[in-house]
PDB file of C-alpha atoms in Angstrom:
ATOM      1  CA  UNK A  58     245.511 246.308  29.470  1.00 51.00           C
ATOM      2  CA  UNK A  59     241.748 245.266  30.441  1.00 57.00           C
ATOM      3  CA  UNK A  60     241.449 241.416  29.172  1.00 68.00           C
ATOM      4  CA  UNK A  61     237.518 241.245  30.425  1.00 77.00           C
ATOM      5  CA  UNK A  62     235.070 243.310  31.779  1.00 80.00           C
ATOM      6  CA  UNK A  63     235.585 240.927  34.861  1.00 83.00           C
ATOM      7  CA  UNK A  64     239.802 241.480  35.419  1.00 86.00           C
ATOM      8  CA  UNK A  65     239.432 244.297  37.924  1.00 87.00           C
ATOM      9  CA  UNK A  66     237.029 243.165  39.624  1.00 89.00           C
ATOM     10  CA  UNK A  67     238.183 239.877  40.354  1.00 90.00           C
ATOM     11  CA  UNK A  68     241.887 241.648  40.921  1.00 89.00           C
ATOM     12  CA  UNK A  69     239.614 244.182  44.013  1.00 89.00           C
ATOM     13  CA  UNK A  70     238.704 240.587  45.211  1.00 91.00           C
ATOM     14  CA  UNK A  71     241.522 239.123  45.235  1.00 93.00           C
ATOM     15  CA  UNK A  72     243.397 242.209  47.028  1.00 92.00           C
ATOM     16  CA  UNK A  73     240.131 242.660  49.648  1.00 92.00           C
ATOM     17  CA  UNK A  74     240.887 238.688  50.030  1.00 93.00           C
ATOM     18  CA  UNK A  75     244.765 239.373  51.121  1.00 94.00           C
ATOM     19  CA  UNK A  76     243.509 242.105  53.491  1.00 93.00           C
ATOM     20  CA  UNK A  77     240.818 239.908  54.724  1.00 94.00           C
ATOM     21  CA  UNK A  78     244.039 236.941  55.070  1.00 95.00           C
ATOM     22  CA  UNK A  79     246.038 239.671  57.137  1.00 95.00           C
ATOM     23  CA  UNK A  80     243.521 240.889  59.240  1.00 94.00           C
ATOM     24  CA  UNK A  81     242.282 236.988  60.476  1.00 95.00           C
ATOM     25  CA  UNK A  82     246.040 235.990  61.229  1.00 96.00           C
ATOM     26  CA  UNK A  83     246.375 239.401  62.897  1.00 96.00           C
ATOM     27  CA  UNK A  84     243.033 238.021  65.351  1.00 95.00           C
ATOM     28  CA  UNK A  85     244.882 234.708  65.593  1.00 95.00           C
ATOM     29  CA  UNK A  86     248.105 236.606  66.745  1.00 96.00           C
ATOM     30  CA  UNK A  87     246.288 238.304  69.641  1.00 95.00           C
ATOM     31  CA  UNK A  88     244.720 236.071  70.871  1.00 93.00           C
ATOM     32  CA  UNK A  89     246.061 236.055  74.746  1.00 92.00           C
ATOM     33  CA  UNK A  90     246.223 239.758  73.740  1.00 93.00           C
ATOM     34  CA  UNK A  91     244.093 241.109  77.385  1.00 93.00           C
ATOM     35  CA  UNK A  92     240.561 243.381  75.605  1.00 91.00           C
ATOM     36  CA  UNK A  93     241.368 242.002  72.244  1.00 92.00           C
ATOM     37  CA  UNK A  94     238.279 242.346  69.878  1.00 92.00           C
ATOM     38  CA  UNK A  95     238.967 240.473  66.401  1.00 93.00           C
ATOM     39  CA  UNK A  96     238.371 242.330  63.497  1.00 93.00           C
ATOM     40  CA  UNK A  97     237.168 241.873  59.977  1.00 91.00           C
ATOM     41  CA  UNK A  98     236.584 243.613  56.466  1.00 88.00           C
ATOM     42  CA  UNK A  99     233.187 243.461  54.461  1.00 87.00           C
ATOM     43  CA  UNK A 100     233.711 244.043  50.620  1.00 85.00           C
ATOM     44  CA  UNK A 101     231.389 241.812  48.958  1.00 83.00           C
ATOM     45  CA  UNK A 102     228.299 244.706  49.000  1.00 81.00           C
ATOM     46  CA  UNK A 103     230.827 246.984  47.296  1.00 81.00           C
ATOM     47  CA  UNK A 104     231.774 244.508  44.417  1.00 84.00           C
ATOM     48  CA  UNK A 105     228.352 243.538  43.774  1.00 83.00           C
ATOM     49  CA  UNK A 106     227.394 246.843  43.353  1.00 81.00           C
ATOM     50  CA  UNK A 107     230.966 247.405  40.908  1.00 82.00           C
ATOM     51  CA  UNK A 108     229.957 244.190  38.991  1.00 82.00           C
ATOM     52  CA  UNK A 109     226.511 245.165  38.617  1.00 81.00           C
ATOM     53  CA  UNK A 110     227.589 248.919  37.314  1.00 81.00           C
ATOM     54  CA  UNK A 111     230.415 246.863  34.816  1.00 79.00           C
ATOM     55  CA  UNK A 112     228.002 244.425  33.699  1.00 79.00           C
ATOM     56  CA  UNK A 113     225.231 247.040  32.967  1.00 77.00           C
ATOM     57  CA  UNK A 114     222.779 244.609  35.741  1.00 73.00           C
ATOM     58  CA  UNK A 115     222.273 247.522  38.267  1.00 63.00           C
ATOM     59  CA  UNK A 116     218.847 247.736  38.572  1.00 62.00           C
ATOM     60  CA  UNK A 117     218.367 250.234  41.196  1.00 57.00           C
ATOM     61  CA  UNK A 118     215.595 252.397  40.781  1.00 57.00           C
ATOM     62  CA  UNK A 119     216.582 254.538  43.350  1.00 64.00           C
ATOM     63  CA  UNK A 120     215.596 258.471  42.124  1.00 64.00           C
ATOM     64  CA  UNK A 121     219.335 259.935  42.065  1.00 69.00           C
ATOM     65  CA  UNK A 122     219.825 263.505  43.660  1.00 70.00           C
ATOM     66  CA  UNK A 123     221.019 266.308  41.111  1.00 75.00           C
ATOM     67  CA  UNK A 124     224.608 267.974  42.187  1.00 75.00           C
ATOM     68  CA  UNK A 125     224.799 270.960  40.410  1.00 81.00           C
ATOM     69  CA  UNK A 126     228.135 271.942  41.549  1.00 81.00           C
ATOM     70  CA  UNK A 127     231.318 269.885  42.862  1.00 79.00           C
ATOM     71  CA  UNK A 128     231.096 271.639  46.254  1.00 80.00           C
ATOM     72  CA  UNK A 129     227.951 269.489  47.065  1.00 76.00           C
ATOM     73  CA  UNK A 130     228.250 266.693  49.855  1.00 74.00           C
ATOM     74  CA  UNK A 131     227.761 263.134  48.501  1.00 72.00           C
ATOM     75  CA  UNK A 132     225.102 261.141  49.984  1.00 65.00           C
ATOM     76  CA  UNK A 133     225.899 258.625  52.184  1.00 58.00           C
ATOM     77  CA  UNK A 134     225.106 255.570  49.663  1.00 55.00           C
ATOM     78  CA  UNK A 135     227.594 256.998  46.957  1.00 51.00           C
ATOM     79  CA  UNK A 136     230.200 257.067  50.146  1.00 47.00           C
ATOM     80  CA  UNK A 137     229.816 253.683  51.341  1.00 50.00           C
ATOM     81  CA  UNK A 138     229.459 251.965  47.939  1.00 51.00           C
ATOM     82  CA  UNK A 139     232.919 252.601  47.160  1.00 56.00           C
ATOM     83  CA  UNK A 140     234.594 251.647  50.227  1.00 65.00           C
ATOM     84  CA  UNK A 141     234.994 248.669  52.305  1.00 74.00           C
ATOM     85  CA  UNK A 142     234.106 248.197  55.797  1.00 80.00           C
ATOM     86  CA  UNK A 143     236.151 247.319  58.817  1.00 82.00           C
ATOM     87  CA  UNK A 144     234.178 245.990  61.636  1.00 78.00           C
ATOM     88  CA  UNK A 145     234.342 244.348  64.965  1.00 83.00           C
ATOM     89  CA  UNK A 146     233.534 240.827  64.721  1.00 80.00           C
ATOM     90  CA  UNK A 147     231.506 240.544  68.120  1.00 73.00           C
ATOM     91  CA  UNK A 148     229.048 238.256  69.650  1.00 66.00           C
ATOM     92  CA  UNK A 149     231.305 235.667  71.057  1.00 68.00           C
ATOM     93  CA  UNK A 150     231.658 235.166  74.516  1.00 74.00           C
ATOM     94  CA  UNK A 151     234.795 236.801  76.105  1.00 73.00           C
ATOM     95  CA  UNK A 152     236.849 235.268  78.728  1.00 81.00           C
ATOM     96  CA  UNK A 153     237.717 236.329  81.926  1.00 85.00           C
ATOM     97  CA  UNK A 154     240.718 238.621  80.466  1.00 88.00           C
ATOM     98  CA  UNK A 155     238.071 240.324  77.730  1.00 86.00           C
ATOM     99  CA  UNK A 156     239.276 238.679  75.019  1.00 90.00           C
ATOM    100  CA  UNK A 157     236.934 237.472  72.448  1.00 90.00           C
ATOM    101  CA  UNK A 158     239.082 235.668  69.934  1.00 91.00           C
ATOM    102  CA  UNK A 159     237.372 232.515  68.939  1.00 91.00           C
ATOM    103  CA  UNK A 160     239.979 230.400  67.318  1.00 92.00           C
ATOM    104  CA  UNK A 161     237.952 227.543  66.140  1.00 92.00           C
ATOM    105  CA  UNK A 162     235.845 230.667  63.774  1.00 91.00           C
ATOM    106  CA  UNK A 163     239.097 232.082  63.082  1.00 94.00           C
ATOM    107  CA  UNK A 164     240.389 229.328  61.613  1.00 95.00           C
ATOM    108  CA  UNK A 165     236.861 228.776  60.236  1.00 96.00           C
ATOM    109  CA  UNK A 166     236.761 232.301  58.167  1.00 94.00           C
ATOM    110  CA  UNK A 167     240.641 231.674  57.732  1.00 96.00           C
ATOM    111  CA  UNK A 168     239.756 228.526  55.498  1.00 97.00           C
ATOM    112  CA  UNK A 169     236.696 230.060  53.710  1.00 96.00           C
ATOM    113  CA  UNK A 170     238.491 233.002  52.590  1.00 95.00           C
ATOM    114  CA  UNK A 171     241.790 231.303  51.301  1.00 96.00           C
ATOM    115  CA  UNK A 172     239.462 228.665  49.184  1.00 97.00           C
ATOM    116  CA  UNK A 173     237.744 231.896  47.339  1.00 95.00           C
ATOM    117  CA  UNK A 174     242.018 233.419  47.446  1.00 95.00           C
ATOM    118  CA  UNK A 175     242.634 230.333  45.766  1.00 96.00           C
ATOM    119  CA  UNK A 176     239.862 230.119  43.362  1.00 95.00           C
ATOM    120  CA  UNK A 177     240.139 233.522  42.541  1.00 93.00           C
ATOM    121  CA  UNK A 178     243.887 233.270  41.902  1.00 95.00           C
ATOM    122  CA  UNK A 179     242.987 229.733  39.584  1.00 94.00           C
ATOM    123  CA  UNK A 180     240.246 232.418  37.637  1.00 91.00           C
ATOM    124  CA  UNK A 181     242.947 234.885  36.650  1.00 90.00           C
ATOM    125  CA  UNK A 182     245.679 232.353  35.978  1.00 91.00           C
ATOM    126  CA  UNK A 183     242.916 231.409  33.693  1.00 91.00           C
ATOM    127  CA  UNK A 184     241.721 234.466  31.623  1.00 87.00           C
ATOM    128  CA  UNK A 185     245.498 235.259  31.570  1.00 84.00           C
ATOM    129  CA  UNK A 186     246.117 231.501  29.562  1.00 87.00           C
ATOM    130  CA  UNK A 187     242.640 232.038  27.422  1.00 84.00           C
ATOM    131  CA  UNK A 188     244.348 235.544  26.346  1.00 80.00           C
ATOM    132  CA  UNK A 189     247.624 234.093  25.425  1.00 85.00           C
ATOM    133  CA  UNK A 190     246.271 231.040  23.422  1.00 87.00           C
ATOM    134  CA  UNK A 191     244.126 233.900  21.158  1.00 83.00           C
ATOM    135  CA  UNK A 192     247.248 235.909  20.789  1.00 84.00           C
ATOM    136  CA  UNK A 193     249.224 232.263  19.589  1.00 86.00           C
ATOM    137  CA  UNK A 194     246.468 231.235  17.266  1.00 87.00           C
ATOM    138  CA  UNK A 195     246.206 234.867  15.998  1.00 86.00           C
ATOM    139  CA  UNK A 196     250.459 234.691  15.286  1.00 85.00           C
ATOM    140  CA  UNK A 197     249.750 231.662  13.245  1.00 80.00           C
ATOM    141  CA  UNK A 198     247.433 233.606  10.669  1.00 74.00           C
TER     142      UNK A 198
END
């Protein structure tokens, strides 16, 4: 059951958030790890563009290409708008062993992204105790 337009949306966030947890602590793990390059994910372009389609706010006005048939290739914007991305997070300095772990910004994006985990989590808890309380008031009818 849907309780808002907003539930999966904010559920996508908060599982790209656990990924995003994993994948920091995973650059935190390695790093004495020799020709380690920390990785990331980027989702927030992709749930904009969810949110905006949800919310009816999508104001492309990008002219969309006809497919006539199923057997057509999808352009390359309808690919990437419903995936994330997983990227190397370069532009540090690596050390002598080719590492490039910084652990001061991995502990950095490590803080950032459990604050929105946490706020995120707080949001559903939320929605979750708004839907309840209508469902107790509506008993009491």
């Amino acid at each position: 059951m849907q309780i808002s337009k907003a539930h999966n949306i904010m559920a996508s966030a908060l599982n790209f958030r656990s990924t995003r947890q994993d994948m920091i602590a995973g650059n935190i793990a390695n790093i004495d790890t020799p020709f380690y390059r920390p990785k990331d994910i980027e989702f927030q372009d992709m749930l904009a563009k969810k949110a905006a389609k949800v919310f009816n706010t999508d104001k492309d006005q990008k002219l969309e290409m006809a497919r006539t048939s199923s057997l057509h290739m999808e352009t390359s914007d309808e690919i990437n708008s419903r995936k994330s991305t997983v990227f190397f997070r370069d532009g540090h300095l690596s050390r002598n062993d080719g590492n490039s772990v910084d652990l001061d910004i991995e502990t950095t994006e490590l803080s950032k992204n459990s604050v929105m985990y946490n706020a995120l989590t707080a949001t559903l808890k939320k929605e979750s105790a708004m839907f309840k309380s209508a469902l107790a008031a509506s008993e009491k009818l």
